[in-house]
XYZ file of C-alpha atoms in Angstrom:
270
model
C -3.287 -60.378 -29.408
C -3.403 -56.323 -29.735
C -0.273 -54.494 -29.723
C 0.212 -51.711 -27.467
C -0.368 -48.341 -29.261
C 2.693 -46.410 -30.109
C 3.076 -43.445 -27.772
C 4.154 -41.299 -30.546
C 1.276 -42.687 -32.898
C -1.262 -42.053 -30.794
C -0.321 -38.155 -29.970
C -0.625 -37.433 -33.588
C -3.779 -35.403 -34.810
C -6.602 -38.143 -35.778
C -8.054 -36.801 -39.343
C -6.502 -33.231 -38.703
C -7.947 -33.089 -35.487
C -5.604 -31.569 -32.892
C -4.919 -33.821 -29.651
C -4.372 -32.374 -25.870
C -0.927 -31.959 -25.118
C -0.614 -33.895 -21.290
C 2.242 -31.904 -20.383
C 0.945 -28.791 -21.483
C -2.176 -29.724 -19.231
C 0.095 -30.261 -16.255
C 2.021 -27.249 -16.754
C -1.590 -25.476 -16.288
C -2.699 -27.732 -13.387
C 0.581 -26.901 -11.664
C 0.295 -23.218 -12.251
C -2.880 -22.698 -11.123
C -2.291 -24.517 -7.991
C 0.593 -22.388 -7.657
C -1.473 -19.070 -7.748
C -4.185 -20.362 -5.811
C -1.602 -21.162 -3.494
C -0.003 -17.524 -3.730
C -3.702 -16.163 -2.716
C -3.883 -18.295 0.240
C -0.842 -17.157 1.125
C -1.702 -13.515 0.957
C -5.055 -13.905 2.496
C -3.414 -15.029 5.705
C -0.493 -12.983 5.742
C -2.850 -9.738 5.355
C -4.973 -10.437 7.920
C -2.685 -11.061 10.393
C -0.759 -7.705 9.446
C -4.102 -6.187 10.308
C -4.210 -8.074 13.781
C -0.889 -7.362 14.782
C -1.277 -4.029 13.815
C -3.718 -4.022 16.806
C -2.051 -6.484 18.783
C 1.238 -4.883 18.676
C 1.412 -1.387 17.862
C -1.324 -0.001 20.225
C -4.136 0.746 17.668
C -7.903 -0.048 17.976
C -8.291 -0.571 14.676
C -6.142 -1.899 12.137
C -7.179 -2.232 8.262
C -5.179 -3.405 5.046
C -6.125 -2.689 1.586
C -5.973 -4.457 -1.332
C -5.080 -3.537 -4.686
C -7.924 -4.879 -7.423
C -10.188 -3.077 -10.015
C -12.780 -1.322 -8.204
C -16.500 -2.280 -9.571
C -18.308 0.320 -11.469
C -15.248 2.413 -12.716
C -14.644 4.157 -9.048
C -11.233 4.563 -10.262
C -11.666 5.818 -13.519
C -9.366 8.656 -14.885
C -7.180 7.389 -11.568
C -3.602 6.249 -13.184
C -2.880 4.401 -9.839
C -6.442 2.710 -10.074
C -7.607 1.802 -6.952
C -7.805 -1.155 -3.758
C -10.420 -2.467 -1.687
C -10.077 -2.723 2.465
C -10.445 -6.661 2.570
C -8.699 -7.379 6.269
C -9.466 -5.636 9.332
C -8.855 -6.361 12.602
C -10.951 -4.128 16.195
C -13.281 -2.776 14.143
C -16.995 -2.477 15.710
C -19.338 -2.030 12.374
C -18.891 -3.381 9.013
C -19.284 0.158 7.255
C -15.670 -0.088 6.867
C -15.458 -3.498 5.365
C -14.818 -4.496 1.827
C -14.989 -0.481 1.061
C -13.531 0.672 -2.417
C -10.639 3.114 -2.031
C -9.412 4.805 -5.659
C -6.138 6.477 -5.904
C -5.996 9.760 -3.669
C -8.816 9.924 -1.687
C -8.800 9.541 1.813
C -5.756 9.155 3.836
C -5.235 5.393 2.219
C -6.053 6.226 -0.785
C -3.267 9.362 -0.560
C -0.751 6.605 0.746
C -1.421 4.092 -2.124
C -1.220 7.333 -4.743
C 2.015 8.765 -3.175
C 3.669 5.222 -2.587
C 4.795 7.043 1.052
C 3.333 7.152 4.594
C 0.407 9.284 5.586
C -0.810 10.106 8.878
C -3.414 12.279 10.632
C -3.962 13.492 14.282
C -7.692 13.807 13.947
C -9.228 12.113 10.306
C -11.948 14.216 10.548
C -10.579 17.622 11.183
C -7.901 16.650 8.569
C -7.328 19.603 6.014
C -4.739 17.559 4.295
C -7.319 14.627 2.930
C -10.330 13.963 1.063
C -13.352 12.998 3.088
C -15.059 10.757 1.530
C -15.203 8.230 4.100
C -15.933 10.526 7.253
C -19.346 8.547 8.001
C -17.603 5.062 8.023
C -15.205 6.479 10.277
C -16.761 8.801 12.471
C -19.562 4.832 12.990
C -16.010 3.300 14.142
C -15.504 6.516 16.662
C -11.880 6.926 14.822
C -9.684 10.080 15.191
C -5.776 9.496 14.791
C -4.829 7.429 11.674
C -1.462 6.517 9.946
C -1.588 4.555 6.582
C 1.529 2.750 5.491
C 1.896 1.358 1.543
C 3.189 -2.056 1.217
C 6.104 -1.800 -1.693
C 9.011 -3.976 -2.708
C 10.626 -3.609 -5.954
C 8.403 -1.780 -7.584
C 5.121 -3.420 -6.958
C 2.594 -2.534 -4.718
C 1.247 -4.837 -2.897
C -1.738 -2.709 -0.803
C -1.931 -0.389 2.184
C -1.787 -1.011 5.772
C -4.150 1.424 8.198
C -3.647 1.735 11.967
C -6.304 4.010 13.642
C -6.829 4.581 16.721
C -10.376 6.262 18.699
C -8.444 9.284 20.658
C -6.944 12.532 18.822
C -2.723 11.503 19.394
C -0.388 12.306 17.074
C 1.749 10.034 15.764
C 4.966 9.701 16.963
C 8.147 8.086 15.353
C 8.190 4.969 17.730
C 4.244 4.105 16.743
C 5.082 4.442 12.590
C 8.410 2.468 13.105
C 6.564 -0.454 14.366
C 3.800 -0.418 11.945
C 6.182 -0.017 8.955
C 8.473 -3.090 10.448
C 5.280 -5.147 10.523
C 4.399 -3.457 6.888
C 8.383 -4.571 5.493
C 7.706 -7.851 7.067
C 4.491 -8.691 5.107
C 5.507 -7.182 2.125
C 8.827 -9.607 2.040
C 5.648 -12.246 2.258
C 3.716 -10.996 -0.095
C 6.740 -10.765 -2.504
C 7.819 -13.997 -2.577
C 4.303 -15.479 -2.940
C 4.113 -13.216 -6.483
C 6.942 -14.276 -7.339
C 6.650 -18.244 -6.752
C 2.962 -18.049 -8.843
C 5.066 -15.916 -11.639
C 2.040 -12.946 -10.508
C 3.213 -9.514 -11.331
C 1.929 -6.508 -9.375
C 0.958 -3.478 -9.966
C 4.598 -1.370 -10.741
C 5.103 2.364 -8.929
C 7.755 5.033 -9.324
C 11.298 4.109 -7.372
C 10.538 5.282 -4.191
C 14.563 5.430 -3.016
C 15.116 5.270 0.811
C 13.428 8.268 2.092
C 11.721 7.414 5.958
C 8.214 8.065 6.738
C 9.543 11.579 8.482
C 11.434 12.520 5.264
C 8.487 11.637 2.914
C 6.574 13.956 4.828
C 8.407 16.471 4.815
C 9.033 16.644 1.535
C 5.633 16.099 0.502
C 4.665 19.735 2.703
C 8.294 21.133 0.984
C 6.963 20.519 -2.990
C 3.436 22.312 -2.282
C 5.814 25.632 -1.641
C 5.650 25.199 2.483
C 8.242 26.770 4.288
C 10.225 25.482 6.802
C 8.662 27.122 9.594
C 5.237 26.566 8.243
C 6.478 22.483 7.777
C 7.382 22.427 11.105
C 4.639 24.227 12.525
C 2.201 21.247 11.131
C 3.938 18.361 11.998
C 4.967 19.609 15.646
C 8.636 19.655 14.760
C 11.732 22.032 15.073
C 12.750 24.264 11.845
C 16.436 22.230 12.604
C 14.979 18.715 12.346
C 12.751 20.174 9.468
C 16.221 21.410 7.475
C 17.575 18.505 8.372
C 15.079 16.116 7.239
C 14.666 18.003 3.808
C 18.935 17.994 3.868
C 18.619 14.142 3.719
C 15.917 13.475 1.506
C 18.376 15.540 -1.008
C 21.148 13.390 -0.804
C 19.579 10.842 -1.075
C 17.657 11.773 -4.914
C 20.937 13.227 -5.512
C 19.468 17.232 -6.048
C 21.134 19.686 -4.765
C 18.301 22.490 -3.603
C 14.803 22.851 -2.787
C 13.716 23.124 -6.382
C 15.642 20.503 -7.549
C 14.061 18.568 -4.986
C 10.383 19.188 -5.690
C 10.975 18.513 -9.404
C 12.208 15.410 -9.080
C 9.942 14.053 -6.109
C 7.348 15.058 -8.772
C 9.179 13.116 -11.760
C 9.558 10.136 -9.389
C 6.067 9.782 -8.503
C 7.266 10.138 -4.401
C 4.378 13.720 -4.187
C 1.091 14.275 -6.882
């Protein structure tokens, strides 16, 4: 009769060989199911931010970048690196699919280095914005454009496009809904990091400023004045002064040069 091998016996090293620790295994089984999970999870939650973008907000074309190293170095000397546009949801070519956006160029690329809204009237008459991307866009027949980054806590978690093929400018009603839809999935995409233990990529606080007051103080730091603010972005020089009067408060500065220093400090303007 053979007796049953002692549990503890048989875990010890066999002629200073070391032994595979089962538990140790299943902790690594269970976490890689757990971030293979998390992916699945923010596959389908960033597509169908890019769909309801369309579906819901009135554009034609709605696109969501990811944030991952770009292949050969694109975002090199770029401290924000870089994301790729993985979802997309009208679009009538592929030129714009699985394109490599670094930090800063293009309207996306501006949102993800800023960590704030951008938008555009016309992409391609845009003086504000790099254009390295005008052929892809001008194949998709694309004019307006607002770009949304998807942040919570810190992280960032990619940028949301909506485009759409006439020259409108955006109004307040067409960014709310596309940054409820942006809040929503980011929530998503947040608690999927954190479930796998991922950690994304960290950013500068970004405090509570709205899409309006980002850019407007974005125009303020690059020595604007009001007038000239409100000029561009088809506003009053009241709503202007008061926009700039509640970003302010809100970074606790208490006048205009206070302000651009510490939007600049914070990371909120380049």
């Amino acid at each position: 009769m053979t007796r049953a091998a002692d549990p503890l016996t048989a875990a010890r090293p066999v002629d200073g060989a070391a032994q595979p620790d089962p538990l140790a295994a299943a902790r690594a089984d269970d976490h890689g199911l757990a971030v293979r999970a998390a992916e699945l999870v923010r596959d389908a939650v960033l597509g169908d931010l890019a769909r309801r973008v369309v579906a819901e907000c009135g554009a034609d074309v709605g696109l969501v970048g990811v944030p991952e190293p770009l292949p050969g170095g694109a975002a090199r000397g770029r401290k924000d690196g870089g994301m790729v546009l993985r979802h997309w949801a009208g679009t009538r070519a592929d030129l714009l699919h699985d394109v490599a956006v670094p930090a800063g160029l293009g309207l996306g690329g501006r949102a993800l280095a800023e960590r704030a809204p951008a938008w555009v009237p016309d992409y391609r008459a845009a003086t504000t914005i790099s254009h390295h991307y005008d052929a892809a866009v001008t194949a998709e027949d694309l004019y307006a454009m607002l770009t949304v980054p998807l942040l919570h806590g810190g992280t960032v978690h990619g940028v949301v496009y909506a485009s759409l093929r006439a020259v409108v400018p955006f109004g307040d009603v067409r960014i709310s809904a596309v940054g409820k839809l942006a809040a929503a999935a980011t929530r998503a995409l947040a608690g999927a990091a954190a479930w796998s233990g991922e950690k994304g990529r960290p950013t500068a606080p970004a405090g509570k400023l709205t899409p309006r007051e980002h850019e407007v103080l974005r125009w303020a730091a690059t020595g604007r004045t009001n007038p000239e603010i409100a000029a561009h972005l088809g506003l009053t020089c009241n709503t202007v002064t008061g926009y700039l009067k509640s970003a302010m408060h809100k970074l606790g500065v208490r006048n205009r040069t206070e302000l651009a220093l510490a939007a600049r400090e914070s990371g909120l303007v380049s």
